[in-house]
Amino acid sequence: MLLSKPSRNGFCILHRTHWLREMPWRLHPPACMAWTTSRNHGTWNDAGSTRRRVMVAAGAGLGLGTILAYGDHRRRAAEPETPAPAAGPPFPVFTRKEVARHNSQASRVWVTYGSDVFDITDFVEAHPGGKSKILLAAGGALEPFWALYAMHKQEHVLEILRGYKVGELSPEEPPQPTPGDPYAEDPQRHPALRINTLKPFNAETPPELIAENYLTPNALFFKRNHFPVPVVDPATYRLQVQSSGGRTMSLSLQDLKRRFPKHEVTATLQCAGNRRAEMNAIKNTNRLGWGVGAISNARWGGALLRDVLAEAGYKPGDKGHVCFEGLDKDQSGTVYGASIPFKKAMSPDGDVLLAYEMNGEELPRDNGFPLRVIAPGIVGARNVKWLAQITVGPEESQSHWQQKDYKGFSPSVTWDNVDFSSAPAIQDMPVQSAITEPGPGACVCPGELTVKGYAWSGGGRRVIRVDVSLDGGKSWHMAKLTGKEQLPGRAWAWQLWQLDACVPEGTKEMDIVCKAVDASYNDQPNTVAPIWNILGVLNSAWHRVHVSVGEE
Amino acid sequence: MLLSKPSRNGFCILHRTHWLREMPWRLHPPACMAWTTSRNHGTWNDAGSTRRRVMVAAGAGLGLGTILAYGDHRRRAAEPETPAPAAGPPFPVFTRKEVARHNSQASRVWVTYGSDVFDITDFVEAHPGGKSKILLAAGGALEPFWALYAMHKQEHVLEILRGYKVGELSPEEPPQPTPGDPYAEDPQRHPALRINTLKPFNAETPPELIAENYLTPNALFFKRNHFPVPVVDPATYRLQVQSSGGRTMSLSLQDLKRRFPKHEVTATLQCAGNRRAEMNAIKNTNRLGWGVGAISNARWGGALLRDVLAEAGYKPGDKGHVCFEGLDKDQSGTVYGASIPFKKAMSPDGDVLLAYEMNGEELPRDNGFPLRVIAPGIVGARNVKWLAQITVGPEESQSHWQQKDYKGFSPSVTWDNVDFSSAPAIQDMPVQSAITEPGPGACVCPGELTVKGYAWSGGGRRVIRVDVSLDGGKSWHMAKLTGKEQLPGRAWAWQLWQLDACVPEGTKEMDIVCKAVDASYNDQPNTVAPIWNILGVLNSAWHRVHVSVGEE
């Protein structure tokens, strides 16, 4: 084990996200580390002596045993049985699919960074942040993780990585449509995502990564698709907006970008089915068994929906609903649709976007490229992706997903007696929180314990407090909230939280529980059963994680 | 017992609010009942034979045994030992205080209606609605009860009452200030109110009356005073409004009524401490032990605050807080104060009133005469009564009640470690519900059971569902909601609800539980302990009533 002192958070598993901050070289970088790399993470063809220089410099600042162990791993990486970096081109060229096959220690662990491919199998055990964390990247790109763990973005880390280069990515991988498989043109996904269903693609952020960064990297943002991902040519794409006079306004992507000011909003999206697995454990709903990761947070950029509706002739005092249709559809041609209240769409405080940017990048295909609705504070299902059409009318969307799904019912309602018209379509969501670390069943160490998680409420209601219990809800501690400042009534983004607690000697197990309170002082219900419902939506009960306590 | 068939709601106690609807004469009033009474409930001096005619007519439609029992009571009421109504004036004259002393069967049961005084002691046992209900009126006015139970407002009922007249109210009862008692000029209150403290006066609506009427009669509306009730001369009263330019606008009551359109809003007010008794039962907060009755609903009329603020030069886009000061003050001269966000005050959907009317009547003294704030959806404490002054500024009110009270804390916070600045002042309130019938410890009958209660949520969030459990929360039934239609996002008024359920034979006891869900799908927490707080506010846990089941 590389660092022998107990981890800060007391987990028995290796889990040290702050390891580099503890290394002396970070504070006093040796002069030999001053070099340059390509700004856009281009290929590197010179590994050679520079790596050895770094090792020596690092050795000066770290314990000798540590460095010897580290050096041993690095030497083994350079042995002939490992593909060694050549002094110059050419490197073999691999597709992303080929890289993706190397997703375990058995198949060797390959990762990409920029357009380079690395075999890091021999580094896995030595990874100071823990084997489990680095394996999340196996077969995929490092960038989403380095966005979470910003300490990696330093030259000496890049230099270490460089020693493991085995190839380069093929520059273009056009989709290969397979007749008969409507999902054949779905995009490549990051292998770290926890997949619920592959077709349609539904996957959540790995829970241990959720609370690592306020903004979820795009590749790790949860994905909730109902159908195949539409293939859209941005050059010919048009958004159809029904004007108040009844005519249709057709807008290209360039029209949206040029004719309307860009507005940016940080907003959390949550699937109505987030945490459904806990409901399924009580009585199976036979619907996607989401864990706590069907929620993510991003900075969105786009045109304000109210600007576009104003251009289409609508006035703030008008009434009704704004209905959206996507380009995604089933094999019978039924397109996905949903609506939000006109009042929300037109409110100066509503911040509803037609978004084409996500965390400063072009909207990824899985997240709605080229254009999606971002209706902050409102359930994910109304944030229609691959937006094709906007209409305004007196009625809500007549789609299945507005009328016969994404509604909440009493636990007494069954499929035999359900009256879908009796419950309103979910818009705002209730106050929610979950523990993301430690995970269920983890073994934690006596002494210091760090509990992490997220909390969020719908309707712009800020989370004002998170209470954490280590004894199943008998006593409570206040967690430290680390969310950003938000405007009153427009708190669209989650709060991440952390509790540094003490596990008393002699403790054998713990029931860790969290509950959040929002600005309307709404509380979460204690248990899942009384809010269980046939659709398995709206699980906002206290989140509970049972852990055992043992020695490291 | 007058009506021998089992009561509709299955209670063992007499409790039949719908008795008159079941009486045939209501559907077919005999011709002899067509007479006139004074429109303003003036005095009646002719009882005589008409009463006997009514009894005969009624006898034709009711079971003979019933009528005989009824007639016997009526005859006894006319015996010489009971003060009999004279054929003409004069009746003795009594003050309301004198009437109030006759508030039990031991001291004889007197009530007033209009300006007449009645001794109904001998009718109490015969009251078809039950002895417990009629005794709520003992020593006070009948009007608030007849507002709840509208079936009383029929001529034959007035005629029955007439037989018990013993006097008339003295026409004027000017307050008698007692030097040294700052509460000496407090108004007379209805004796049915459940008093928590007399000075200052804090009293709640009797729980069994709460769900009887959508609009709570003024006399039974809960009262929450911090200080003596100010004595205000409406002719000289002035509201001081700080204008945006810094000058002060002084408005008389007539100015408010004439210069600004009257706006009406039905809104529920709830004290932050409603249901504190349940918190005190866990750990005493040493604060007022409110039951479930620190909540009431009324139709308010007044000027829109936003109209007055616009007149004072404020614009909708301005920011900050609107601070209110009342005329009520402690002996050191500290006045009550509170504030609401400027945005709420100016929002076209905020419906914030400067109210001078309550249920179509002049605002009663206990409820803020001559002018109070009605900030719908917001905790009672910000709805400042006896309004004296309005200012607008960047900060919330600096009053004790905004800064050091009416805030929510974690159960882990104690008086030793509380940081008042760490919690926001309560504005919106969380979703709430309570059972008002049956009462705790009641004995209900096997068979049909009617459970009644109220449900409300802050911020204009409509209550969309109330779930009721008869087995402590294991299984649930949906209650029937009987609230009026309200605008989306502006559901300021409560929903009353009712569940007609069946108590299976053999049941010995029941844990009746209710929980409500609001339009944001917020749920109530299951239990009180995890939301207990040092101020004893915001108890929105499931409400639980334990009853035993027995034979009538």
JSON list of C-alpha atoms in Angstrom, two decimals, chain B residues 144-305:
[
{"chain": "B", "resi": 144, "resn": "PRO", "atom": "CA", "xyz": [-70.14, 31.40, 15.43]},
{"chain": "B", "resi": 145, "resn": "PHE", "atom": "CA", "xyz": [-71.66, 27.95, 15.85]},
{"chain": "B", "resi": 146, "resn": "TRP", "atom": "CA", "xyz": [-74.57, 28.65, 13.62]},
{"chain": "B", "resi": 147, "resn": "ALA", "atom": "CA", "xyz": [-72.08, 29.84, 11.03]},
{"chain": "B", "resi": 148, "resn": "LEU", "atom": "CA", "xyz": [-70.51, 26.38, 11.28]},
{"chain": "B", "resi": 149, "resn": "TYR", "atom": "CA", "xyz": [-73.79, 24.49, 11.43]},
{"chain": "B", "resi": 150, "resn": "ALA", "atom": "CA", "xyz": [-75.91, 26.36, 8.96]},
{"chain": "B", "resi": 151, "resn": "MET", "atom": "CA", "xyz": [-78.94, 24.10, 9.51]},
{"chain": "B", "resi": 152, "resn": "HIS", "atom": "CA", "xyz": [-79.67, 26.10, 12.66]},
{"chain": "B", "resi": 153, "resn": "LYS", "atom": "CA", "xyz": [-80.49, 29.17, 10.61]},
{"chain": "B", "resi": 154, "resn": "GLN", "atom": "CA", "xyz": [-84.11, 28.17, 10.13]},
{"chain": "B", "resi": 155, "resn": "GLU", "atom": "CA", "xyz": [-87.16, 29.73, 11.59]},
{"chain": "B", "resi": 156, "resn": "HIS", "atom": "CA", "xyz": [-88.30, 26.73, 13.59]},
{"chain": "B", "resi": 157, "resn": "VAL", "atom": "CA", "xyz": [-84.93, 26.63, 15.33]},
{"chain": "B", "resi": 158, "resn": "LEU", "atom": "CA", "xyz": [-85.18, 30.31, 16.18]},
{"chain": "B", "resi": 159, "resn": "GLU", "atom": "CA", "xyz": [-88.61, 29.59, 17.54]},
{"chain": "B", "resi": 160, "resn": "ILE", "atom": "CA", "xyz": [-87.36, 26.81, 19.79]},
{"chain": "B", "resi": 161, "resn": "LEU", "atom": "CA", "xyz": [-84.66, 29.13, 21.08]},
{"chain": "B", "resi": 162, "resn": "ARG", "atom": "CA", "xyz": [-87.17, 31.87, 21.72]},
{"chain": "B", "resi": 163, "resn": "GLY", "atom": "CA", "xyz": [-88.75, 29.75, 24.44]},
{"chain": "B", "resi": 164, "resn": "TYR", "atom": "CA", "xyz": [-85.63, 30.08, 26.53]},
{"chain": "B", "resi": 165, "resn": "LYS", "atom": "CA", "xyz": [-85.20, 33.85, 26.46]},
{"chain": "B", "resi": 166, "resn": "VAL", "atom": "CA", "xyz": [-84.32, 35.24, 29.89]},
{"chain": "B", "resi": 167, "resn": "GLY", "atom": "CA", "xyz": [-82.98, 38.68, 29.12]},
{"chain": "B", "resi": 168, "resn": "GLU", "atom": "CA", "xyz": [-81.33, 41.14, 26.80]},
{"chain": "B", "resi": 169, "resn": "LEU", "atom": "CA", "xyz": [-77.79, 42.32, 26.43]},
{"chain": "B", "resi": 170, "resn": "SER", "atom": "CA", "xyz": [-76.95, 45.75, 27.72]},
{"chain": "B", "resi": 171, "resn": "PRO", "atom": "CA", "xyz": [-76.58, 47.85, 24.57]},
{"chain": "B", "resi": 172, "resn": "GLU", "atom": "CA", "xyz": [-73.07, 49.15, 25.28]},
{"chain": "B", "resi": 173, "resn": "GLU", "atom": "CA", "xyz": [-70.20, 47.78, 27.21]},
{"chain": "B", "resi": 174, "resn": "PRO", "atom": "CA", "xyz": [-67.37, 50.30, 26.97]},
{"chain": "B", "resi": 175, "resn": "PRO", "atom": "CA", "xyz": [-64.00, 48.86, 28.03]},
{"chain": "B", "resi": 176, "resn": "GLN", "atom": "CA", "xyz": [-63.23, 49.50, 31.69]},
{"chain": "B", "resi": 177, "resn": "PRO", "atom": "CA", "xyz": [-59.51, 50.26, 31.85]},
{"chain": "B", "resi": 178, "resn": "THR", "atom": "CA", "xyz": [-57.95, 49.04, 35.05]},
{"chain": "B", "resi": 179, "resn": "PRO", "atom": "CA", "xyz": [-54.76, 50.98, 35.79]},
{"chain": "B", "resi": 180, "resn": "GLY", "atom": "CA", "xyz": [-51.90, 48.56, 36.27]},
{"chain": "B", "resi": 181, "resn": "ASP", "atom": "CA", "xyz": [-53.31, 45.80, 34.06]},
{"chain": "B", "resi": 182, "resn": "PRO", "atom": "CA", "xyz": [-52.15, 46.37, 30.49]},
{"chain": "B", "resi": 183, "resn": "TYR", "atom": "CA", "xyz": [-54.60, 43.70, 29.35]},
{"chain": "B", "resi": 184, "resn": "ALA", "atom": "CA", "xyz": [-57.64, 45.35, 30.91]},
{"chain": "B", "resi": 185, "resn": "GLU", "atom": "CA", "xyz": [-58.82, 46.67, 27.57]},
{"chain": "B", "resi": 186, "resn": "ASP", "atom": "CA", "xyz": [-58.51, 43.36, 25.73]},
{"chain": "B", "resi": 187, "resn": "PRO", "atom": "CA", "xyz": [-61.76, 42.44, 24.01]},
{"chain": "B", "resi": 188, "resn": "GLN", "atom": "CA", "xyz": [-64.29, 39.90, 25.23]},
{"chain": "B", "resi": 189, "resn": "ARG", "atom": "CA", "xyz": [-63.60, 36.51, 23.64]},
{"chain": "B", "resi": 190, "resn": "HIS", "atom": "CA", "xyz": [-65.85, 33.64, 22.82]},
{"chain": "B", "resi": 191, "resn": "PRO", "atom": "CA", "xyz": [-65.78, 31.10, 25.64]},
{"chain": "B", "resi": 192, "resn": "ALA", "atom": "CA", "xyz": [-65.48, 28.18, 23.23]},
{"chain": "B", "resi": 193, "resn": "LEU", "atom": "CA", "xyz": [-61.92, 29.13, 22.35]},
{"chain": "B", "resi": 194, "resn": "ARG", "atom": "CA", "xyz": [-59.31, 26.88, 23.92]},
{"chain": "B", "resi": 195, "resn": "ILE", "atom": "CA", "xyz": [-57.11, 29.21, 25.87]},
{"chain": "B", "resi": 196, "resn": "ASN", "atom": "CA", "xyz": [-53.38, 28.68, 26.07]},
{"chain": "B", "resi": 197, "resn": "THR", "atom": "CA", "xyz": [-52.55, 31.96, 27.80]},
{"chain": "B", "resi": 198, "resn": "LEU", "atom": "CA", "xyz": [-54.92, 34.70, 28.87]},
{"chain": "B", "resi": 199, "resn": "LYS", "atom": "CA", "xyz": [-52.39, 37.55, 28.97]},
{"chain": "B", "resi": 200, "resn": "PRO", "atom": "CA", "xyz": [-51.36, 37.84, 26.22]},
{"chain": "B", "resi": 201, "resn": "PHE", "atom": "CA", "xyz": [-54.38, 36.12, 24.80]},
{"chain": "B", "resi": 202, "resn": "ASN", "atom": "CA", "xyz": [-53.52, 32.96, 22.90]},
{"chain": "B", "resi": 203, "resn": "ALA", "atom": "CA", "xyz": [-56.30, 30.56, 22.10]},
{"chain": "B", "resi": 204, "resn": "GLU", "atom": "CA", "xyz": [-57.16, 28.04, 19.46]},
{"chain": "B", "resi": 205, "resn": "THR", "atom": "CA", "xyz": [-60.26, 26.88, 17.69]},
{"chain": "B", "resi": 206, "resn": "PRO", "atom": "CA", "xyz": [-61.73, 23.83, 19.44]},
{"chain": "B", "resi": 207, "resn": "PRO", "atom": "CA", "xyz": [-60.46, 20.91, 17.36]},
{"chain": "B", "resi": 208, "resn": "GLU", "atom": "CA", "xyz": [-63.88, 19.34, 16.86]},
{"chain": "B", "resi": 209, "resn": "LEU", "atom": "CA", "xyz": [-65.08, 22.55, 15.20]},
{"chain": "B", "resi": 210, "resn": "ILE", "atom": "CA", "xyz": [-62.12, 23.12, 12.86]},
{"chain": "B", "resi": 211, "resn": "ALA", "atom": "CA", "xyz": [-63.25, 20.95, 9.99]},
{"chain": "B", "resi": 212, "resn": "GLU", "atom": "CA", "xyz": [-66.92, 21.94, 10.26]},
{"chain": "B", "resi": 213, "resn": "ASN", "atom": "CA", "xyz": [-66.67, 24.95, 7.99]},
{"chain": "B", "resi": 214, "resn": "TYR", "atom": "CA", "xyz": [-64.37, 25.99, 5.19]},
{"chain": "B", "resi": 215, "resn": "LEU", "atom": "CA", "xyz": [-64.34, 29.55, 6.53]},
{"chain": "B", "resi": 216, "resn": "THR", "atom": "CA", "xyz": [-63.69, 29.72, 10.27]},
{"chain": "B", "resi": 217, "resn": "PRO", "atom": "CA", "xyz": [-66.14, 32.12, 11.99]},
{"chain": "B", "resi": 218, "resn": "ASN", "atom": "CA", "xyz": [-64.29, 35.19, 13.23]},
{"chain": "B", "resi": 219, "resn": "ALA", "atom": "CA", "xyz": [-65.08, 34.53, 16.90]},
{"chain": "B", "resi": 220, "resn": "LEU", "atom": "CA", "xyz": [-63.60, 31.04, 16.65]},
{"chain": "B", "resi": 221, "resn": "PHE", "atom": "CA", "xyz": [-60.56, 31.97, 14.51]},
{"chain": "B", "resi": 222, "resn": "PHE", "atom": "CA", "xyz": [-57.43, 31.17, 16.50]},
{"chain": "B", "resi": 223, "resn": "LYS", "atom": "CA", "xyz": [-55.89, 34.15, 18.33]},
{"chain": "B", "resi": 224, "resn": "ARG", "atom": "CA", "xyz": [-52.16, 34.62, 18.69]},
{"chain": "B", "resi": 225, "resn": "ASN", "atom": "CA", "xyz": [-51.24, 37.83, 20.48]},
{"chain": "B", "resi": 226, "resn": "HIS", "atom": "CA", "xyz": [-47.82, 38.80, 21.75]},
{"chain": "B", "resi": 227, "resn": "PHE", "atom": "CA", "xyz": [-49.01, 41.82, 23.78]},
{"chain": "B", "resi": 228, "resn": "PRO", "atom": "CA", "xyz": [-52.19, 43.57, 24.88]},
{"chain": "B", "resi": 229, "resn": "VAL", "atom": "CA", "xyz": [-54.63, 44.27, 22.06]},
{"chain": "B", "resi": 230, "resn": "PRO", "atom": "CA", "xyz": [-54.17, 47.92, 21.04]},
{"chain": "B", "resi": 231, "resn": "VAL", "atom": "CA", "xyz": [-57.17, 50.21, 21.42]},
{"chain": "B", "resi": 232, "resn": "VAL", "atom": "CA", "xyz": [-57.47, 51.99, 18.09]},
{"chain": "B", "resi": 233, "resn": "ASP", "atom": "CA", "xyz": [-59.80, 54.81, 17.09]},
{"chain": "B", "resi": 234, "resn": "PRO", "atom": "CA", "xyz": [-60.51, 54.14, 13.41]},
{"chain": "B", "resi": 235, "resn": "ALA", "atom": "CA", "xyz": [-61.22, 57.82, 12.84]},
{"chain": "B", "resi": 236, "resn": "THR", "atom": "CA", "xyz": [-57.73, 58.92, 13.80]},
{"chain": "B", "resi": 237, "resn": "TYR", "atom": "CA", "xyz": [-55.85, 55.77, 12.76]},
{"chain": "B", "resi": 238, "resn": "ARG", "atom": "CA", "xyz": [-53.07, 56.33, 10.23]},
{"chain": "B", "resi": 239, "resn": "LEU", "atom": "CA", "xyz": [-50.84, 53.85, 8.41]},
{"chain": "B", "resi": 240, "resn": "GLN", "atom": "CA", "xyz": [-47.37, 55.24, 7.81]},
{"chain": "B", "resi": 241, "resn": "VAL", "atom": "CA", "xyz": [-45.74, 54.05, 4.58]},
{"chain": "B", "resi": 242, "resn": "GLN", "atom": "CA", "xyz": [-42.16, 54.99, 3.84]},
{"chain": "B", "resi": 243, "resn": "SER", "atom": "CA", "xyz": [-42.03, 55.96, 0.18]},
{"chain": "B", "resi": 244, "resn": "SER", "atom": "CA", "xyz": [-39.20, 55.03, -2.16]},
{"chain": "B", "resi": 245, "resn": "GLY", "atom": "CA", "xyz": [-38.01, 58.64, -2.04]},
{"chain": "B", "resi": 246, "resn": "GLY", "atom": "CA", "xyz": [-37.69, 58.46, 1.74]},
{"chain": "B", "resi": 247, "resn": "ARG", "atom": "CA", "xyz": [-40.78, 60.52, 2.59]},
{"chain": "B", "resi": 248, "resn": "THR", "atom": "CA", "xyz": [-43.62, 59.09, 4.60]},
{"chain": "B", "resi": 249, "resn": "MET", "atom": "CA", "xyz": [-47.07, 58.54, 3.17]},
{"chain": "B", "resi": 250, "resn": "SER", "atom": "CA", "xyz": [-49.78, 58.69, 5.82]},
{"chain": "B", "resi": 251, "resn": "LEU", "atom": "CA", "xyz": [-52.99, 56.83, 5.02]},
{"chain": "B", "resi": 252, "resn": "SER", "atom": "CA", "xyz": [-56.25, 56.87, 6.92]},
{"chain": "B", "resi": 253, "resn": "LEU", "atom": "CA", "xyz": [-58.54, 53.85, 6.90]},
{"chain": "B", "resi": 254, "resn": "GLN", "atom": "CA", "xyz": [-60.78, 55.74, 4.50]},
{"chain": "B", "resi": 255, "resn": "ASP", "atom": "CA", "xyz": [-57.80, 56.44, 2.23]},
{"chain": "B", "resi": 256, "resn": "LEU", "atom": "CA", "xyz": [-57.09, 52.71, 2.08]},
{"chain": "B", "resi": 257, "resn": "LYS", "atom": "CA", "xyz": [-60.69, 51.89, 1.32]},
{"chain": "B", "resi": 258, "resn": "ARG", "atom": "CA", "xyz": [-61.29, 54.66, -1.23]},
{"chain": "B", "resi": 259, "resn": "ARG", "atom": "CA", "xyz": [-57.97, 55.06, -3.03]},
{"chain": "B", "resi": 260, "resn": "PHE", "atom": "CA", "xyz": [-57.20, 51.37, -3.61]},
{"chain": "B", "resi": 261, "resn": "PRO", "atom": "CA", "xyz": [-59.48, 48.73, -5.11]},
{"chain": "B", "resi": 262, "resn": "LYS", "atom": "CA", "xyz": [-60.68, 46.15, -2.62]},
{"chain": "B", "resi": 263, "resn": "HIS", "atom": "CA", "xyz": [-59.16, 42.75, -3.25]},
{"chain": "B", "resi": 264, "resn": "GLU", "atom": "CA", "xyz": [-60.42, 39.59, -1.62]},
{"chain": "B", "resi": 265, "resn": "VAL", "atom": "CA", "xyz": [-58.45, 36.46, -0.84]},
{"chain": "B", "resi": 266, "resn": "THR", "atom": "CA", "xyz": [-59.35, 33.27, 0.99]},
{"chain": "B", "resi": 267, "resn": "ALA", "atom": "CA", "xyz": [-56.27, 32.36, 2.98]},
{"chain": "B", "resi": 268, "resn": "THR", "atom": "CA", "xyz": [-55.37, 30.04, 5.81]},
{"chain": "B", "resi": 269, "resn": "LEU", "atom": "CA", "xyz": [-53.23, 31.39, 8.61]},
{"chain": "B", "resi": 270, "resn": "GLN", "atom": "CA", "xyz": [-51.18, 29.01, 10.68]},
{"chain": "B", "resi": 271, "resn": "CYS", "atom": "CA", "xyz": [-49.05, 29.76, 13.70]},
{"chain": "B", "resi": 272, "resn": "ALA", "atom": "CA", "xyz": [-45.50, 28.40, 13.43]},
{"chain": "B", "resi": 273, "resn": "GLY", "atom": "CA", "xyz": [-46.19, 26.71, 16.77]},
{"chain": "B", "resi": 274, "resn": "ASN", "atom": "CA", "xyz": [-49.29, 24.83, 15.64]},
{"chain": "B", "resi": 275, "resn": "ARG", "atom": "CA", "xyz": [-49.12, 21.28, 17.07]},
{"chain": "B", "resi": 276, "resn": "ARG", "atom": "CA", "xyz": [-46.28, 22.23, 19.43]},
{"chain": "B", "resi": 277, "resn": "ALA", "atom": "CA", "xyz": [-47.90, 20.16, 22.19]},
{"chain": "B", "resi": 278, "resn": "GLU", "atom": "CA", "xyz": [-46.68, 17.05, 20.39]},
{"chain": "B", "resi": 279, "resn": "MET", "atom": "CA", "xyz": [-43.14, 18.45, 20.44]},
{"chain": "B", "resi": 280, "resn": "ASN", "atom": "CA", "xyz": [-43.45, 19.40, 24.11]},
{"chain": "B", "resi": 281, "resn": "ALA", "atom": "CA", "xyz": [-44.47, 15.82, 24.84]},
{"chain": "B", "resi": 282, "resn": "ILE", "atom": "CA", "xyz": [-41.10, 14.68, 23.57]},
{"chain": "B", "resi": 283, "resn": "LYS", "atom": "CA", "xyz": [-39.06, 17.37, 25.29]},
{"chain": "B", "resi": 284, "resn": "ASN", "atom": "CA", "xyz": [-40.64, 20.47, 26.74]},
{"chain": "B", "resi": 285, "resn": "THR", "atom": "CA", "xyz": [-39.81, 23.68, 24.88]},
{"chain": "B", "resi": 286, "resn": "ASN", "atom": "CA", "xyz": [-41.53, 25.73, 27.61]},
{"chain": "B", "resi": 287, "resn": "ARG", "atom": "CA", "xyz": [-43.47, 27.52, 24.92]},
{"chain": "B", "resi": 288, "resn": "LEU", "atom": "CA", "xyz": [-47.20, 27.65, 24.20]},
{"chain": "B", "resi": 289, "resn": "GLY", "atom": "CA", "xyz": [-48.51, 24.11, 23.93]},
{"chain": "B", "resi": 290, "resn": "TRP", "atom": "CA", "xyz": [-50.71, 24.54, 20.89]},
{"chain": "B", "resi": 291, "resn": "GLY", "atom": "CA", "xyz": [-52.83, 21.60, 19.82]},
{"chain": "B", "resi": 292, "resn": "VAL", "atom": "CA", "xyz": [-54.00, 21.21, 16.23]},
{"chain": "B", "resi": 293, "resn": "GLY", "atom": "CA", "xyz": [-56.08, 24.41, 16.35]},
{"chain": "B", "resi": 294, "resn": "ALA", "atom": "CA", "xyz": [-53.55, 27.18, 15.78]},
{"chain": "B", "resi": 295, "resn": "ILE", "atom": "CA", "xyz": [-54.75, 27.32, 12.19]},
{"chain": "B", "resi": 296, "resn": "SER", "atom": "CA", "xyz": [-57.88, 28.86, 10.68]},
{"chain": "B", "resi": 297, "resn": "ASN", "atom": "CA", "xyz": [-59.19, 29.98, 7.32]},
{"chain": "B", "resi": 298, "resn": "ALA", "atom": "CA", "xyz": [-60.99, 33.19, 6.37]},
{"chain": "B", "resi": 299, "resn": "ARG", "atom": "CA", "xyz": [-61.97, 35.36, 3.44]},
{"chain": "B", "resi": 300, "resn": "TRP", "atom": "CA", "xyz": [-59.99, 38.57, 3.77]},
{"chain": "B", "resi": 301, "resn": "GLY", "atom": "CA", "xyz": [-60.71, 41.88, 2.10]},
{"chain": "B", "resi": 302, "resn": "GLY", "atom": "CA", "xyz": [-58.48, 44.90, 1.78]},
{"chain": "B", "resi": 303, "resn": "ALA", "atom": "CA", "xyz": [-56.07, 46.87, -0.36]},
{"chain": "B", "resi": 304, "resn": "LEU", "atom": "CA", "xyz": [-53.35, 45.02, -2.23]},
{"chain": "B", "resi": 305, "resn": "LEU", "atom": "CA", "xyz": [-49.99, 45.76, -0.62]}
]
